[in-house]
Every structure is written in C-alpha cells, then in structure tokens.
Coordinates of C-alpha atoms in Angstrom, one line a residue:
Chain O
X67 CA -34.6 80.6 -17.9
X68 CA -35.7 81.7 -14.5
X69 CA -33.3 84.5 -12.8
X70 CA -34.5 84.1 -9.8
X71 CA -32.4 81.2 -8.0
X72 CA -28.7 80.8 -8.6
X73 CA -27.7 77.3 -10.8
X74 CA -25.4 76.1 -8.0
X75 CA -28.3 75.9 -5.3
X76 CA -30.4 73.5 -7.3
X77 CA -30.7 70.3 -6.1
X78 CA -31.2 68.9 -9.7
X79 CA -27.1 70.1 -10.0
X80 CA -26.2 68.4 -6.8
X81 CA -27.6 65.2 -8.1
X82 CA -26.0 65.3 -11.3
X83 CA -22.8 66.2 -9.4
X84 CA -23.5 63.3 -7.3
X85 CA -23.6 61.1 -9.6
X86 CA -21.1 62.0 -11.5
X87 CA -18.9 61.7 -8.5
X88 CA -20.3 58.5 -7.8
X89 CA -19.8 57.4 -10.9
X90 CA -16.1 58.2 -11.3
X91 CA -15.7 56.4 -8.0
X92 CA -17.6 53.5 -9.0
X93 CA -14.9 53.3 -12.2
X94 CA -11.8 54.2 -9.9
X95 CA -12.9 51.1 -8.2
X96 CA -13.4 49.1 -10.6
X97 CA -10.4 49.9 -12.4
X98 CA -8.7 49.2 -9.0
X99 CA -10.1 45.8 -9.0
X100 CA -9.1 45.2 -12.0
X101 CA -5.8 46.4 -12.0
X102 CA -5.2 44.7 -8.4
X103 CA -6.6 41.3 -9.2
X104 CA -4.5 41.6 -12.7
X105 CA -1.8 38.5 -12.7
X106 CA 0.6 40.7 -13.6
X107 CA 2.8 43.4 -11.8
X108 CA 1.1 47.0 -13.3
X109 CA 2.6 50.5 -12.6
X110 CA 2.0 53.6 -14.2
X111 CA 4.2 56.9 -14.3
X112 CA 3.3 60.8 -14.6
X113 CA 4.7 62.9 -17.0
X114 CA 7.9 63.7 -15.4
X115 CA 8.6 59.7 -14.7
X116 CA 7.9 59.0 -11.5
X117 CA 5.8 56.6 -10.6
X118 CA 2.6 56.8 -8.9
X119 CA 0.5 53.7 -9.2
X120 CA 1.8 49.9 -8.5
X121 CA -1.2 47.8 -8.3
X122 CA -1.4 45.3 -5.6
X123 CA 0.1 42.1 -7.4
X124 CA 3.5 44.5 -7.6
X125 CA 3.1 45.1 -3.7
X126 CA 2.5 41.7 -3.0
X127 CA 5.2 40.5 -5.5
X128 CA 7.6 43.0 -3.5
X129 CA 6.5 43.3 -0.3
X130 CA 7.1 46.5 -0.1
X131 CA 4.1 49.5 0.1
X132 CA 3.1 52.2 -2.4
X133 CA 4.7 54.7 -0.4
X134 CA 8.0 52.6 -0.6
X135 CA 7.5 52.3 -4.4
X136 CA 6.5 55.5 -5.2
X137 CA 8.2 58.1 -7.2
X138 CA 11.8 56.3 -7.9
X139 CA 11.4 53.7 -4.3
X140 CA 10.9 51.4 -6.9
X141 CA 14.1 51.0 -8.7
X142 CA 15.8 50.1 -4.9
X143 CA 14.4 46.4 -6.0
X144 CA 16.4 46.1 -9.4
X145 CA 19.6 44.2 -9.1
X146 CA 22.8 45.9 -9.0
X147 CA 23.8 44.4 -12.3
X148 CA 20.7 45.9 -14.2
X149 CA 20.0 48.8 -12.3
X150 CA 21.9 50.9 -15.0
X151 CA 20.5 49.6 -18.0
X152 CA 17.0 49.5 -16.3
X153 CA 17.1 53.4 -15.6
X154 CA 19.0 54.2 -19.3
X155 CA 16.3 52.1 -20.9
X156 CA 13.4 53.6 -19.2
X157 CA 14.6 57.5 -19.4
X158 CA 15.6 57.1 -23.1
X159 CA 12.4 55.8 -23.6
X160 CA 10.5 58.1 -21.6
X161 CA 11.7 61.2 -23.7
X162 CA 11.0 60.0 -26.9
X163 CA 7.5 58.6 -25.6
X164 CA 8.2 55.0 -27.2
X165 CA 7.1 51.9 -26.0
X166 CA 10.1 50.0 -24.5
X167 CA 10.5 46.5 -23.4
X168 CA 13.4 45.0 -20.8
X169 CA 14.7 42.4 -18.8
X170 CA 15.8 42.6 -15.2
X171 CA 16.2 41.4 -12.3
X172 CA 13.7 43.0 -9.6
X173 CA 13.5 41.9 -6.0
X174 CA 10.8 39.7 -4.4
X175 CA 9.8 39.9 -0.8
X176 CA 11.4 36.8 -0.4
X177 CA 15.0 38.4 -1.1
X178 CA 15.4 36.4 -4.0
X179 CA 15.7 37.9 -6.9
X180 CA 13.3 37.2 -10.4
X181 CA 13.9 37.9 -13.8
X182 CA 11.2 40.3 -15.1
X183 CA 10.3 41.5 -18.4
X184 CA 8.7 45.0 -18.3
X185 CA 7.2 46.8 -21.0
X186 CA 6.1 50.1 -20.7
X187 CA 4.4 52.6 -23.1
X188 CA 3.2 55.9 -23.0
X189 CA -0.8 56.9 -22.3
X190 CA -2.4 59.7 -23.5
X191 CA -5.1 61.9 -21.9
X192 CA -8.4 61.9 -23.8
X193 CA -7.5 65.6 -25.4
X194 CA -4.7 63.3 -27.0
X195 CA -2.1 64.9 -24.4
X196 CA 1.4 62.9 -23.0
X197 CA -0.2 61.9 -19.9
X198 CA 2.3 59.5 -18.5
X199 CA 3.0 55.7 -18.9
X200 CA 1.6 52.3 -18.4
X201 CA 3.5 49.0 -17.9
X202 CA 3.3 45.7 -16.9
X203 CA 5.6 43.0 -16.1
X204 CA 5.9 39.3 -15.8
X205 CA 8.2 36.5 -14.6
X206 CA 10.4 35.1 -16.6
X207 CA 13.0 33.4 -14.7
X208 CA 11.6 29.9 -15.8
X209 CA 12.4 30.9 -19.3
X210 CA 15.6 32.5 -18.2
X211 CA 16.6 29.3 -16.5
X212 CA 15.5 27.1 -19.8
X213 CA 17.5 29.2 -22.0
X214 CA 20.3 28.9 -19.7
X215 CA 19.9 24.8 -19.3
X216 CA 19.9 25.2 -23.2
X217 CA 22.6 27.4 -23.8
X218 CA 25.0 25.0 -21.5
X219 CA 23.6 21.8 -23.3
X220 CA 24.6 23.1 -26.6
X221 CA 27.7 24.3 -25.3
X222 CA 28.0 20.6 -23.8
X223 CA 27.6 19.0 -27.2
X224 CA 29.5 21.1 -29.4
X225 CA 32.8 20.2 -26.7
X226 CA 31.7 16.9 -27.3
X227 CA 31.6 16.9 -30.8
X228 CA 34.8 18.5 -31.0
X229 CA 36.1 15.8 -28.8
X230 CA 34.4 12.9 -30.8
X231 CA 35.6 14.4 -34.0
X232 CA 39.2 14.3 -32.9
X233 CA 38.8 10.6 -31.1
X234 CA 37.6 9.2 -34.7
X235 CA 40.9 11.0 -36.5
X236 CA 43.2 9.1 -34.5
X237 CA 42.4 5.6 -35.4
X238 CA 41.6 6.7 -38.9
X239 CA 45.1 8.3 -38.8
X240 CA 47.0 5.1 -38.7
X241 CA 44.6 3.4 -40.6
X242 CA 45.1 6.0 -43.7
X243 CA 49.0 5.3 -43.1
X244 CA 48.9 2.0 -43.2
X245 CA 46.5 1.4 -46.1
X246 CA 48.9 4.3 -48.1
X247 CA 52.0 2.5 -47.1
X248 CA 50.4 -0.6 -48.5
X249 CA 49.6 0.9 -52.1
X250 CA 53.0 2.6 -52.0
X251 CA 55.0 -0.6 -51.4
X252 CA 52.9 -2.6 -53.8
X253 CA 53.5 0.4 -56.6
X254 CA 56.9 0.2 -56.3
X255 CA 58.1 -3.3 -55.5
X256 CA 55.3 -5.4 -56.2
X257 CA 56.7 -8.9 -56.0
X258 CA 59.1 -8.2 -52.6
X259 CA 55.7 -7.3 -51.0
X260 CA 53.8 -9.7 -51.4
X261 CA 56.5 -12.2 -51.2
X262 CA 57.3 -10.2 -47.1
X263 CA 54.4 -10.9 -45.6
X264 CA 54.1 -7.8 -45.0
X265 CA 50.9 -7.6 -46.7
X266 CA 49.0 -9.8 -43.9
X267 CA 50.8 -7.5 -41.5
X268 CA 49.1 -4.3 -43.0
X269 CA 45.9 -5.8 -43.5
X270 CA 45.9 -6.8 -39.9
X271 CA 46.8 -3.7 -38.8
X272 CA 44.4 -2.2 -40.6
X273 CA 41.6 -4.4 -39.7
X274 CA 42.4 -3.6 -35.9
X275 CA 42.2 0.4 -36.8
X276 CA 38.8 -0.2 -37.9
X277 CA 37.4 -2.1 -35.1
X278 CA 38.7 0.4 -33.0
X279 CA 36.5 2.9 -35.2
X280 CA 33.6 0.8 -34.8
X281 CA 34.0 0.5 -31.2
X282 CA 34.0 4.2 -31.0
X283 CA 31.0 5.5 -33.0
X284 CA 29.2 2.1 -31.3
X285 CA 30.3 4.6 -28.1
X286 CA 29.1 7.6 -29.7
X287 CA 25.7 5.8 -30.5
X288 CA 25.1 4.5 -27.1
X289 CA 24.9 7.9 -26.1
X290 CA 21.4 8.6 -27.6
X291 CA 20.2 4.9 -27.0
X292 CA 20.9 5.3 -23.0
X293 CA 19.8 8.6 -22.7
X294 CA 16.3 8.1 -24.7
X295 CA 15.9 4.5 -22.5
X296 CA 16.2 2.3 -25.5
X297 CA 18.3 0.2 -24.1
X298 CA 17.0 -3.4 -23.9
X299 CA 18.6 -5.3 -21.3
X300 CA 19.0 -8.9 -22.7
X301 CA 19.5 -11.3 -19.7
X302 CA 20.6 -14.5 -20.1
X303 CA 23.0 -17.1 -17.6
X304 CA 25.8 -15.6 -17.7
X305 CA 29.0 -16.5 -15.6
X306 CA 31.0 -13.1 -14.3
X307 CA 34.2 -15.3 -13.3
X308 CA 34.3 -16.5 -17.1
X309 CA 33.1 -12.6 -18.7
X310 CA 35.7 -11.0 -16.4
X311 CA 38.3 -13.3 -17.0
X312 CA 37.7 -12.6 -21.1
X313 CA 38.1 -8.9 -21.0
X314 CA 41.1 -9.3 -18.7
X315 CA 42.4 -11.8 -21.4
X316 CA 41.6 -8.9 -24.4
X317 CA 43.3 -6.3 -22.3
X318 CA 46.1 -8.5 -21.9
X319 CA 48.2 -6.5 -24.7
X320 CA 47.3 -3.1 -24.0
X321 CA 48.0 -3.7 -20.7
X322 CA 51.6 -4.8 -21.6
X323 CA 52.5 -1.7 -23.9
X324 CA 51.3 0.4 -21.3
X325 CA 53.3 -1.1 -18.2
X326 CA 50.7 -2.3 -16.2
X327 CA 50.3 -5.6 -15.2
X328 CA 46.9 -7.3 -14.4
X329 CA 45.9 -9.5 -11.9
X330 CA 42.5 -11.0 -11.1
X331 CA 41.4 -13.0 -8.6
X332 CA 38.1 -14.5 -8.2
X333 CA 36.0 -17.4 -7.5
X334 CA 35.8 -20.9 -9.8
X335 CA 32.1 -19.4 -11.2
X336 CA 29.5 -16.8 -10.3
X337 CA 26.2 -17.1 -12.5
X338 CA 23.7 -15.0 -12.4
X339 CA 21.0 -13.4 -15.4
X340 CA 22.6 -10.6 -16.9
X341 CA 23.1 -8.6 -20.1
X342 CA 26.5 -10.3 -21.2
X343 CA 27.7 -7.7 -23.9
X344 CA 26.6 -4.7 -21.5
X345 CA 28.5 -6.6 -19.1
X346 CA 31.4 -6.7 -21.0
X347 CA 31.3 -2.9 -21.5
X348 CA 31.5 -2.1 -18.1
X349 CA 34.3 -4.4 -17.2
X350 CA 36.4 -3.7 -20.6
X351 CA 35.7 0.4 -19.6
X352 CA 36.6 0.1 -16.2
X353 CA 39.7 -1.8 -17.1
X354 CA 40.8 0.2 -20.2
X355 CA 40.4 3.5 -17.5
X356 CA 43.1 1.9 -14.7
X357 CA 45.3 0.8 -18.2
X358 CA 45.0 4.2 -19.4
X359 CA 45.6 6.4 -15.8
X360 CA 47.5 3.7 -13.9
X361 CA 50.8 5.2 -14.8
X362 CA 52.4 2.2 -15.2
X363 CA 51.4 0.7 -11.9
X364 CA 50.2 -3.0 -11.2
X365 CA 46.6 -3.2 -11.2
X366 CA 43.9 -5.5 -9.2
X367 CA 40.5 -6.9 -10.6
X368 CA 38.5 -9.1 -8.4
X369 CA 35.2 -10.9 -8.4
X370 CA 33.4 -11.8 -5.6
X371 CA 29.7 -13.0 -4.3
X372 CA 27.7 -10.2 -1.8
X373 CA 25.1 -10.2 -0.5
X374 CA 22.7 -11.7 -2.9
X375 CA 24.5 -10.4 -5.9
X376 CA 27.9 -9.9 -7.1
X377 CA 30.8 -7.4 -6.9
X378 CA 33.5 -6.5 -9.2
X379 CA 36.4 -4.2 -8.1
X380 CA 39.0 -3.1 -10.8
X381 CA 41.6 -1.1 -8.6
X382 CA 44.8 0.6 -10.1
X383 CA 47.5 3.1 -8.4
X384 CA 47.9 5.5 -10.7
X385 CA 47.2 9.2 -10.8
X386 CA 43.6 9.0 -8.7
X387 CA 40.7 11.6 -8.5
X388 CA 40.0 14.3 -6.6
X389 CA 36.8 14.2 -4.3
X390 CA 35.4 16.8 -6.8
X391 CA 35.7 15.0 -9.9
X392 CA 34.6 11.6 -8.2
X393 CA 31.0 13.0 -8.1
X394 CA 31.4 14.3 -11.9
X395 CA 32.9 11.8 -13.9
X396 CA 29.7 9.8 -13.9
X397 CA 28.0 12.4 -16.0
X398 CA 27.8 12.5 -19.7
X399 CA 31.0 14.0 -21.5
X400 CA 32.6 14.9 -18.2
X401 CA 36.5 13.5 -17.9
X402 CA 38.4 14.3 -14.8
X403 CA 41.8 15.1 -16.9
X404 CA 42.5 17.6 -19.4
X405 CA 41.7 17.6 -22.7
X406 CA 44.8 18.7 -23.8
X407 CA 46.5 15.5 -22.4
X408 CA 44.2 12.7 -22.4
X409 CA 41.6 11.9 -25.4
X410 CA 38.5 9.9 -24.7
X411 CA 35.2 10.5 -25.0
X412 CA 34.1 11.1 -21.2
X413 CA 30.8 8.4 -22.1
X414 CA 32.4 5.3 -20.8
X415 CA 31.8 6.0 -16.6
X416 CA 28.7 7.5 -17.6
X417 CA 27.6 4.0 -19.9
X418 CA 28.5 2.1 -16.9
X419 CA 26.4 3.5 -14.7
X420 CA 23.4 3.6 -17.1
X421 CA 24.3 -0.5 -17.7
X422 CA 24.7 -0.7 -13.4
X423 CA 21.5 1.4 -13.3
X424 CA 19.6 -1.1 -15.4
X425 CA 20.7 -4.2 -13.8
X426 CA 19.6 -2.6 -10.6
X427 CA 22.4 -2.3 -9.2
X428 CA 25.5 0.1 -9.0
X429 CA 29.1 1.6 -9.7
X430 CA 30.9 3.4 -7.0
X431 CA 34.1 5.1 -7.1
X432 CA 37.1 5.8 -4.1
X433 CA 39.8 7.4 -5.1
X434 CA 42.5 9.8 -3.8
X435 CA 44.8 12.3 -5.9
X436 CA 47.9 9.8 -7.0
X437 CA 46.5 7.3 -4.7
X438 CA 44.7 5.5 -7.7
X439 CA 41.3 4.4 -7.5
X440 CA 39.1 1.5 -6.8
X441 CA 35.8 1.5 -9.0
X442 CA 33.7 -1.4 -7.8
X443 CA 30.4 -3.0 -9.7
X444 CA 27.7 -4.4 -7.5
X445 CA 25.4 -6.2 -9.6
X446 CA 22.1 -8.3 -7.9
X447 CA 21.7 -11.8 -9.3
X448 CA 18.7 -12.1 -10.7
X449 CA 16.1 -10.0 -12.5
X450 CA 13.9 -8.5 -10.3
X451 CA 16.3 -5.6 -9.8
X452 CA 16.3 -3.4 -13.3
X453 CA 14.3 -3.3 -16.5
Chain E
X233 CA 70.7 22.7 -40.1
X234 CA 73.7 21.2 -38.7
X235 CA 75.2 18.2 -40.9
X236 CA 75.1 16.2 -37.6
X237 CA 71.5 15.9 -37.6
X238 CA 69.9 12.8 -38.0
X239 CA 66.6 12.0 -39.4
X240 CA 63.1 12.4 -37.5
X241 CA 61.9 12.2 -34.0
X242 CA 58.7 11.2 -33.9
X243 CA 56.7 12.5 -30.7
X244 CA 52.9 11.1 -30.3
X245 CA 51.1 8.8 -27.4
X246 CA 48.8 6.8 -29.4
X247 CA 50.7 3.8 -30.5
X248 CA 49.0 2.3 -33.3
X249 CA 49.5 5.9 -35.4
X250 CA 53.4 5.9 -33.8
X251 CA 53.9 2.9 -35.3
X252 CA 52.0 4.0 -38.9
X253 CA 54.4 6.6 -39.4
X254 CA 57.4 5.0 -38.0
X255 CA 56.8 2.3 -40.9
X256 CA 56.0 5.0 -43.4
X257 CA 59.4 6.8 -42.5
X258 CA 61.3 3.8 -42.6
X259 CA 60.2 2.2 -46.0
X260 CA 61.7 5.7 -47.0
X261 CA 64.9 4.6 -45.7
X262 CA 65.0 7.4 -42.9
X263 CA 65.9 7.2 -39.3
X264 CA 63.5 7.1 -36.7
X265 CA 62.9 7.8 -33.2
X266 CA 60.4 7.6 -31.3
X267 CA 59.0 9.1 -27.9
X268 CA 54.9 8.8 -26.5
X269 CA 55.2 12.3 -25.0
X270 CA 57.0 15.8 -24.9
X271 CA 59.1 14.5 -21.3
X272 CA 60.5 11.8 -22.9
X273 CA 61.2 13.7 -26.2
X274 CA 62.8 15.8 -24.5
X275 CA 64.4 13.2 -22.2
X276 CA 66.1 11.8 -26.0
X277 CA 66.4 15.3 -27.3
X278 CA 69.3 16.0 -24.2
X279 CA 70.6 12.5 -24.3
X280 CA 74.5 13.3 -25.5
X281 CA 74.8 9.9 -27.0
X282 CA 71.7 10.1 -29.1
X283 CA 72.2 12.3 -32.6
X284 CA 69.8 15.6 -33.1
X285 CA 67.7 14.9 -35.4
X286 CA 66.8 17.1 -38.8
X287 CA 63.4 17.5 -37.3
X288 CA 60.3 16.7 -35.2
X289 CA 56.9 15.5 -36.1
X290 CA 55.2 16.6 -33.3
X291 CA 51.7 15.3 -32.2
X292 CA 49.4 18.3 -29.7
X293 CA 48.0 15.9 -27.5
X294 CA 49.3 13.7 -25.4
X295 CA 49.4 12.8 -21.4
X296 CA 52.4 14.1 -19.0
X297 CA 53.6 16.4 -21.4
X298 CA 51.9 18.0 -24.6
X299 CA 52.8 19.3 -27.6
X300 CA 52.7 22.9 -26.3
X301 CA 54.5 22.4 -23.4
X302 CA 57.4 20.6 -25.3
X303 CA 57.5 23.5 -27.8
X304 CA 57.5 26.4 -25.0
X305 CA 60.6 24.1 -23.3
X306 CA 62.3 23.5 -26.6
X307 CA 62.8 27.0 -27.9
X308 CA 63.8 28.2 -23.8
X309 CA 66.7 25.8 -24.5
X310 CA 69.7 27.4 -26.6
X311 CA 71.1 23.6 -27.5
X312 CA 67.5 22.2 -29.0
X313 CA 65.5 25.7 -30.1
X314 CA 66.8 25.8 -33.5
X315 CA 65.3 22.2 -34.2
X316 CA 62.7 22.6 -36.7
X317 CA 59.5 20.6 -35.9
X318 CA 56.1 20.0 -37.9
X319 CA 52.7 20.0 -35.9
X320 CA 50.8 16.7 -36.0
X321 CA 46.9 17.6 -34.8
X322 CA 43.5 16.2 -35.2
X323 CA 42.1 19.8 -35.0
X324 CA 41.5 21.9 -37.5
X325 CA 43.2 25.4 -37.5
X326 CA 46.5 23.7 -37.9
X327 CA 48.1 26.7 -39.9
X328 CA 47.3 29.1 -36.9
X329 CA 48.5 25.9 -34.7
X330 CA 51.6 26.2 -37.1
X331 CA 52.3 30.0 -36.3
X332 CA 51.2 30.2 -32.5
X333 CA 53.8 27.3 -31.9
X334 CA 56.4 28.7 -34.3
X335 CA 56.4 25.8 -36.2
X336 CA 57.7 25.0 -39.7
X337 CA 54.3 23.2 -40.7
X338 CA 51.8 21.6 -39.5
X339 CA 49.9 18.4 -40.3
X340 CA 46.2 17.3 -39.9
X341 CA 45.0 14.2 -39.1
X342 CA 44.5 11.7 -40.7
X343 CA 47.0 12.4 -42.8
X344 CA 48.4 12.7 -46.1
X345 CA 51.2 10.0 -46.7
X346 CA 53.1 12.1 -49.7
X347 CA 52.1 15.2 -47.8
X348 CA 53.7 13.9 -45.0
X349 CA 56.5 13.6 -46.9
X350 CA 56.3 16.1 -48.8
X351 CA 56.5 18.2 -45.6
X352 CA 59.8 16.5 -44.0
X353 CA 61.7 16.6 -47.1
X354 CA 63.4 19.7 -46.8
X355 CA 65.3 19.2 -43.7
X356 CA 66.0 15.7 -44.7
X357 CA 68.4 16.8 -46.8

C-alpha cells in the first residue's frame, strides 16, 4: 500500500461513494414508488411511535399532507368514538412490539368518515434492532355496511319468527280445546254426545281452526315465493264486481262479531285478465285490515272502472296511520301497531303490493291518526302491464 | 278467597279460543264470563251488579288493553288486587311471565285441557 496520497482523495473512493449514494437513492425511489402507487394506505413509525412516513395513497385518502400527519397529526382523522381504543390499541401494542390489527373509523378528505382496518407490526433494522413499525390499512366500510344489512336482517327474521310462532299457537289453541273437549265428553257421556249434536258442532269448529292454520303458514310460505319471484301470475277472465263481492260475502261474519258493518258498491261487472286467487288475497287482506283496526266503525268497499283499468277502494274509520308508518307498512314484517296489542303477521300489505306489483299496477294508502284509512287497488285490464 | 266469588272471568281477544275455553269451562259446570280485553275486564270486574269471580284466566295480548296493563291496574285497585288470575300466553317464558305479573300461574298456548283445569281448581273451591 502506497503512503503517499491520503484514501479519501482518491477518485476510485468518490466513485464508489457515488454510487453507493446513487444507489441508496435509486432504492429510496423505488421504494417510494412502490409504497406511493401501493393500493393501500402505508405508514410507518420510529421507535418512540410517532409516525414519520404516510405514503401517498394515505395523503390522497386524507387530504391532508405529511407534515399534517406526522408525528401524532394523524390520529386528528380517527373518529371520536374510536379515537380511544385506536390510541390504547396501538401503544399497548407498540410496547410489547406485537403485531396488532384494528378497526376504526379514520376521516377522508371528503369529511365522511370510512371504516378502516389497520394492522401494524414492528420492523427490525438489519442488526436485528426494534426499528419502528410498519402498517397498512384498507377500507372496509362495504363490509361494515354488509354485516350491518345482515345483522338487522337476522334480527328482522328472528322478530318474525317469534311473531309467526305465536300467530300459529292461537288457532291451534282452540283447536287443541275443542278436539280435548270432544274426547272428554265422548269419555264420559258417550251416548248424550253423540245424541247433542254437538259432535258436528266440534268437528266444525275444529275444521274452521285448521283452515285458519292453513291460511296462515300458506302466508308464511308466500313470503319466500314473492321475495325469490316465483310467483306465477295465472291470468284468466276474471270479473272484479263478482271476486269483490265474494270476499265481502266471506267477511260477512267476522265483520259482524267485530262491529263493523260492510258496504260495497260497485258496477253490474268489470272483467278484465287477472290472477283470480292473488286477487282474492289482496281484497280478503285489505278487508280483514279495516275489520280488524276499524274499531267498530262502518266500512266502505267500492269498485270502479279508471282509466283503462280498474280501482278498488276498501275504506274504514277506525284508528288510521300516521304519515310515518304509511310509507312502512308495505315492507316485509313491518305492522304499524304494537305487538303487544295486535297479532298478525305484518306480510299481508307487503303480499298486496307484490300481487299489485305483478299485475302492473298498484296499492296506495291515505290515512290520518283515528281518521281511518282508505287503501285503494288500481289494477290495468289487461296483460301487458306485469309478468 | 271471599265465599262471594263466583267462577272464572275469562279475558282474551281472539274469539274462536274465547269460545274453546268458555265451552271447556262450562261442560265442567262452572260459571263464565267473558271479556275480549283488559278495559272491558275491567269494565265487568267494577260492575256492582256482576259477582267477583274466584279467578282470572288472563290472555297477554290483546288490542286496547293488554294483559299487562290490566294486571298493573288490577293490583293499584284495593277492591279487585286480591283476585287471583292465571296467565294465558303463546310465548314461552311463561313461569317468568307468571312471577313479573304476580300471577298465580301461568298457561302456554296451546294448551293443556286437564292442565287447564288442573290449574283453576284451587280457587274454584
């Protein structure tokens, strides 16, 4: 080795320092590139937990700048709500140097606020010292909104259920009665019972209990038909004075224990091609509802032509519906009333409108609180309206 | 129990199980009354020319005035509180039902004719 010149003076040195320099800013760079074109938000914090680095996905997501983010700037974005458990979860983490993973809500630059999940771990210099940590996180306030749609719908169902459960008990309450009468009576005084009539009394009643039971799981059913689309619409002639007049007929009794009286008016005939036992639904729901909340009042069904279809109108004058509920009680499972005084499924307004829907046409509501209400049916008369 | 007391009161909206029991109770040669919700149970219940009865078969759910509500008002009034009355409900929990609504039993439906029974005996005495 030559003593001559000092090491530092060689221009063989300066190269090699050169390129090294060049190449650790070729790598900054390319890390930068990679970390800024990244799809996800990246930060990374020293060892004593502030953060340096946000790459520019996290600037653009916030619209904020590195200077604004820097250090703890950044927590200014998380959400009120979170910002407690954000900073416990991070700090706990930190100082046992684990990787951590959590959900909050950060702020974009549009104001609103995303749910993120960000999981952070520690990094370690190449001489295997704590040198800080690295995290990344992504949007997840689709999947936040899912699990929330889910979380209601199974909360929806489960009501339901419960509500379902307790509609069957009812008529299978009498039935269970009647039919345990029956073999009680016949145990004990075999010959008076049969010789009473009383038999053809039970059975009757007990017949009745069980249509009512069919009619309800044939509701419960029609749930899942209407909401996967397979309902068929059968069409056939089908005269709406004549349907109309039949459910009013069938409603005749209820009507009666229940105080109401019915009156319908409406024209000689009205044809037109419809689903008759769909139909029938509508009317016999619409009709049952003004029995069941008319509170004893007279109520008014009429049928009538309009324009290029037909109209039915079932009005009753009992305990109404508030402008809120009128937009809800369409909906699946949704009742305007409270469960703890009126049973019923909460299907039968939202059946009618899938059977309107179909036809191409529609059911509309107008009601005020103990004003009663008016639910009227426009149906077009022929096919070229629905499926 | 007074000795004035007179058979069941029957309280429950939906007519076809009404009827059911008021059958049941009468082949057994008891008195019945009826009423389709806690107002006009109550209604009968402060009627001075209709007799107490022994007790009241009480249904949870019904319009204008529920089970609940009929309970709470009963045991507020000095003259009808000490009425005993069994729980009629299509839920389940009906022993924690029976307890919340100080109740001396309480029934599911569909129920039990001879449990039904069974259960109104006592203060049929």
């Amino acid at each position: 080795m030559s003593p001559s010149r000092p090491a530092a003076a060689l221009p063989a040195d300066e190269t090699d320092a050169d390129a090294l320099a060049r190449r650790l800013r070729e790598t900054e760079a390319r890390f930068r590139t990679m970390a800024d074109s990244a799809p996800v938000l990246l930060w990374m914090a020293e060892t004593d937990a502030l953060c340096t680095f946000f790459n520019q996905t996290w600037l653009d997501f916030t619209g904020r700048t590195l200077e604004q983010e820097w250090g703890v700037g950044w927590a200014e974005g998380v959400h009120f709500e979170d910002f407690q458990r954000c900073v416990d979860t991070y700090m706990a983490a930190f100082a046992e140097r684990r990787t951590f993973e959590m959900e909050y809500r950060l702020r974009r630059a549009d104001g609103a606020y995303r749910w993120v999940l960000d999981r952070g771990t520690p990094r370690y210099a190449p001489d295997g010292s704590f040198a800080g940590y690295i995290g990344s996180c992504v949007d997840i306030t689709d999947r936040k909104d899912l699990e929330l749609e889910l979380e209601l719908a199974v909360h929806v169902r489960d009501e339901f259920l419960s509500i379902a459960s307790h509609e069957l008990r009812t008529p299978l309450a009498a039935l269970r009665l009647q039919l345990d009468s029956v073999a009680r009576s016949i145990e004990r005084r075999p010959q008076e019972h049969l010789a009473s009539g009383r038999l053809a009394a039970s059975t009757s009643a007990a017949l009745s209990q069980v249509q009512r039971l069919t009619k309800l799981i044939e509701s419960l059913l029609d749930i899942s038909r209407f909401a996967e689309g397979r309902v068929k619409l059968e069409r056939e002639d089908v005269d709406l004075v004549a349907l109309v007049r039949g459910v009013v007929d069938a409603m005749e009794e209820p009507a009666r224990l229940a105080g109401c009286s019915l009156a319908l008016s409406a024209p000689p005939a009205l044809s037109g091609r419809w689903d008759r036992v769909r139909l029938e639904q509508v009317v016999s729901n619409l009709v049952g509802n003004a029995v069941k909340f008319g509170a004893r009042q007279p109520i008014e069904i009429d049928v009538a032509a309009a324009e290029g279809g037909a109209r039915v109108s079932v009005r009753d004058r009992g305990i109404g519906i508030d402008a809120r509920d009128q937009r809800r009680i369409f909906g699946r499972f949704e009742r305007s009333v409270s469960a703890r005084h009126f049973g019923g499924l909460g299907l039968g307004l939202w059946i009618a409108k899938q059977i309107a829907d179909a036809h191409g046409g529609t059911i509309a509501v107008q009601s005020e609180p103990d004003a009663g209400a008016t639910f009227t049916l426009t149906l077009p008369c022929d096919a070229d309206g629905g499926a | 129990m007074t000795t004035t007391c007179r058979g069941v009161l029957v309280v429950e909206d939906d007519v076809d199980v009404l009827r059911a029991i008021v059958q049941v109770l009468e082949d057994e040669g008891l008195p019945v009354r009826t009423a389709e919700n806690g107002l006009a149970a109550l209604a009968q219940l402060r009627d001075p020319d209709a007799p107490q009865p022994c007790v009241i078969l009480l249904d949870l759910m019904m319009p204008v005035m529920d089970g609940w509500s009929f309970r709470a008002t009963q045991l507020r009034d000095p003259f009808l509180a000490h009425i005993p009355v069994v729980l009629l409900t299509a839920d389940s929990g009906a022993a924690e039902k029976a307890e919340i609504a100080q109740a001396s039993g309480a029934l599911r439906k569909p129920v039990d004719l001879r449990l039904l029974l069974e259960t109104l005996g006592p203060f049929l005495r």
